[in-house]
Amino acid sequence: AGGILTVHPHLESMPYTLDTLDWNVRFSKQPNTFSLYLQGLTSVAALTTAYTQTQYLPYLNLARRFVEKWCQYEQNKSKSEKNRYCWYDHTASLRAATFIYLGRVAAQAGLWEDDFYSLLYNQLLAHGKWLALDDTYAEHHNHGVMQDDALIYVGVFFQHQDWISHGIERLMQQVKWAFNSEGIHKENSSTYALMVRTMFQSIGRFLVNSGERQGEDILKSLEPTK
């Protein structure tokens, strides 16, 4: 059975059938952006949220099938290595958070006592290793902040202190680069500056709530110096 695939509310939706979905498809007036969100598995996050709001199990089952199909695609290097967005700073960050989200929602609901959790576990391990690499890191860029966010998130999930510390270390450098001594973002766009500040604050609060003292350092670094 087919359906309509929406990867982002501001992009056109695409007719599709999951079993025959071309993960390298060029679609919409902004094909690169469409590819980015398709590879980022935003549809899986949306389906998971839909399940939490409705308890309608087919939403979560479809989210699982999306993940399984993407994993099959990623393993087929003749296809996935042709797509620069398969392993890309923004997409890997989105996927890592989504894998944790889906796994937690399914586990809390007592679903799927099979090998799907092993699949998610191995994917999260691979994503953590990739996000920790400095040669794929988007320095001086909000995508780097996203990578650190996801690396810290995965690090806390695994209680992998090296990943947490490395993410925080890079993040603190991003703060120094992005904000001046008055706590003002150097980017001209006020909307963009607000988005980046919100990202930093969200990471800081997540760390504080996870018992990581460095979260306070990140939150304090956003305050103007006296």
mmCIF file with all atom_site columns, N, CA and C in Angstrom, residues 3 15 31 43-44 69 74 98 126 135 141 169 177 179 191 197 222 224:
data_model
loop_
_atom_site.group_PDB
_atom_site.id
_atom_site.type_symbol
_atom_site.label_atom_id
_atom_site.label_alt_id
_atom_site.label_comp_id
_atom_site.label_asym_id
_atom_site.label_entity_id
_atom_site.label_seq_id
_atom_site.pdbx_PDB_ins_code
_atom_site.Cartn_x
_atom_site.Cartn_y
_atom_site.Cartn_z
_atom_site.occupancy
_atom_site.B_iso_or_equiv
_atom_site.pdbx_formal_charge
_atom_site.auth_seq_id
_atom_site.auth_comp_id
_atom_site.auth_asym_id
_atom_site.auth_atom_id
_atom_site.pdbx_PDB_model_num
ATOM 1  N N  . GLY A 1 3   ? 1.221  5.683  0.003  1.00 0.00 ? 3   GLY A N  1
ATOM 2  C CA . GLY A 1 3   ? 0.738  6.795  0.802  1.00 0.00 ? 3   GLY A CA 1
ATOM 3  C C  . GLY A 1 3   ? 1.367  8.088  0.335  1.00 0.00 ? 3   GLY A C  1
ATOM 4  N N  . PRO A 1 15  ? 4.048  11.236 -3.265 1.00 0.00 ? 15  PRO A N  1
ATOM 5  C CA . PRO A 1 15  ? 3.439  9.899  -3.247 1.00 0.00 ? 15  PRO A CA 1
ATOM 6  C C  . PRO A 1 15  ? 4.555  8.845  -3.132 1.00 0.00 ? 15  PRO A C  1
ATOM 7  N N  . PRO A 1 31  ? 15.224 20.075 -3.754 1.00 0.00 ? 31  PRO A N  1
ATOM 8  C CA . PRO A 1 31  ? 15.554 18.650 -3.638 1.00 0.00 ? 31  PRO A CA 1
ATOM 9  C C  . PRO A 1 31  ? 16.616 18.339 -2.585 1.00 0.00 ? 31  PRO A C  1
ATOM 10 N N  . SER A 1 43  ? 10.158 11.851 9.246  1.00 0.00 ? 43  SER A N  1
ATOM 11 C CA . SER A 1 43  ? 8.852  11.179 9.181  1.00 0.00 ? 43  SER A CA 1
ATOM 12 C C  . SER A 1 43  ? 8.694  10.180 10.328 1.00 0.00 ? 43  SER A C  1
ATOM 13 N N  . VAL A 1 44  ? 9.792  9.562  10.745 1.00 0.00 ? 44  VAL A N  1
ATOM 14 C CA . VAL A 1 44  ? 9.754  8.607  11.861 1.00 0.00 ? 44  VAL A CA 1
ATOM 15 C C  . VAL A 1 44  ? 9.441  9.334  13.166 1.00 0.00 ? 44  VAL A C  1
ATOM 16 N N  . LYS A 1 69  ? 13.820 -0.055 6.811  1.00 0.00 ? 69  LYS A N  1
ATOM 17 C CA . LYS A 1 69  ? 14.091 0.171  5.390  1.00 0.00 ? 69  LYS A CA 1
ATOM 18 C C  . LYS A 1 69  ? 15.289 1.096  5.205  1.00 0.00 ? 69  LYS A C  1
ATOM 19 N N  . GLU A 1 74  ? 21.061 1.986  3.969  1.00 0.00 ? 74  GLU A N  1
ATOM 20 C CA . GLU A 1 74  ? 22.379 2.459  4.411  1.00 0.00 ? 74  GLU A CA 1
ATOM 21 C C  . GLU A 1 74  ? 23.426 1.369  4.248  1.00 0.00 ? 74  GLU A C  1
ATOM 22 N N  . THR A 1 98  ? 16.076 10.704 16.942 1.00 0.00 ? 98  THR A N  1
ATOM 23 C CA . THR A 1 98  ? 14.854 9.978  16.582 1.00 0.00 ? 98  THR A CA 1
ATOM 24 C C  . THR A 1 98  ? 14.932 8.510  16.988 1.00 0.00 ? 98  THR A C  1
ATOM 25 N N  . ALA A 1 126 ? 26.882 3.396  16.177 1.00 0.00 ? 126 ALA A N  1
ATOM 26 C CA . ALA A 1 126 ? 27.520 3.887  14.947 1.00 0.00 ? 126 ALA A CA 1
ATOM 27 C C  . ALA A 1 126 ? 27.384 5.404  14.826 1.00 0.00 ? 126 ALA A C  1
ATOM 28 N N  . ASP A 1 135 ? 36.767 15.153 12.019 1.00 0.00 ? 135 ASP A N  1
ATOM 29 C CA . ASP A 1 135 ? 36.906 15.466 10.587 1.00 0.00 ? 135 ASP A CA 1
ATOM 30 C C  . ASP A 1 135 ? 35.562 15.541 9.867  1.00 0.00 ? 135 ASP A C  1
ATOM 31 N N  . HIS A 1 141 ? 29.586 26.587 13.062 1.00 0.00 ? 141 HIS A N  1
ATOM 32 C CA . HIS A 1 141 ? 28.343 26.464 12.293 1.00 0.00 ? 141 HIS A CA 1
ATOM 33 C C  . HIS A 1 141 ? 27.282 25.857 13.197 1.00 0.00 ? 141 HIS A C  1
ATOM 34 N N  . GLU A 1 169 ? 33.055 19.942 25.198 1.00 0.00 ? 169 GLU A N  1
ATOM 35 C CA . GLU A 1 169 ? 34.270 20.691 24.860 1.00 0.00 ? 169 GLU A CA 1
ATOM 36 C C  . GLU A 1 169 ? 34.107 21.439 23.533 1.00 0.00 ? 169 GLU A C  1
ATOM 37 N N  . TRP A 1 177 ? 32.768 31.198 19.881 1.00 0.00 ? 177 TRP A N  1
ATOM 38 C CA . TRP A 1 177 ? 32.789 31.718 18.513 1.00 0.00 ? 177 TRP A CA 1
ATOM 39 C C  . TRP A 1 177 ? 31.502 32.471 18.181 1.00 0.00 ? 177 TRP A C  1
ATOM 40 N N  . PHE A 1 179 ? 29.043 33.909 20.212 1.00 0.00 ? 179 PHE A N  1
ATOM 41 C CA . PHE A 1 179 ? 28.540 35.028 21.016 1.00 0.00 ? 179 PHE A CA 1
ATOM 42 C C  . PHE A 1 179 ? 29.684 35.930 21.456 1.00 0.00 ? 179 PHE A C  1
ATOM 43 N N  . THR A 1 191 ? 16.459 36.331 14.114 1.00 0.00 ? 191 THR A N  1
ATOM 44 C CA . THR A 1 191 ? 15.745 35.049 14.191 1.00 0.00 ? 191 THR A CA 1
ATOM 45 C C  . THR A 1 191 ? 16.735 33.894 14.313 1.00 0.00 ? 191 THR A C  1
ATOM 46 N N  . ARG A 1 197 ? 20.748 30.433 20.197 1.00 0.00 ? 197 ARG A N  1
ATOM 47 C CA . ARG A 1 197 ? 20.742 30.586 21.654 1.00 0.00 ? 197 ARG A CA 1
ATOM 48 C C  . ARG A 1 197 ? 19.811 29.546 22.294 1.00 0.00 ? 197 ARG A C  1
ATOM 49 N N  . LEU A 1 222 ? 26.306 31.821 28.256 1.00 0.00 ? 222 LEU A N  1
ATOM 50 C CA . LEU A 1 222 ? 25.413 32.612 27.407 1.00 0.00 ? 222 LEU A CA 1
ATOM 51 C C  . LEU A 1 222 ? 25.060 33.940 28.059 1.00 0.00 ? 222 LEU A C  1
ATOM 52 N N  . PRO A 1 224 ? 25.786 37.670 29.633 1.00 0.00 ? 224 PRO A N  1
ATOM 53 C CA . PRO A 1 224 ? 26.775 38.734 29.374 1.00 0.00 ? 224 PRO A CA 1
ATOM 54 C C  . PRO A 1 224 ? 27.796 38.788 30.501 1.00 0.00 ? 224 PRO A C  1
#
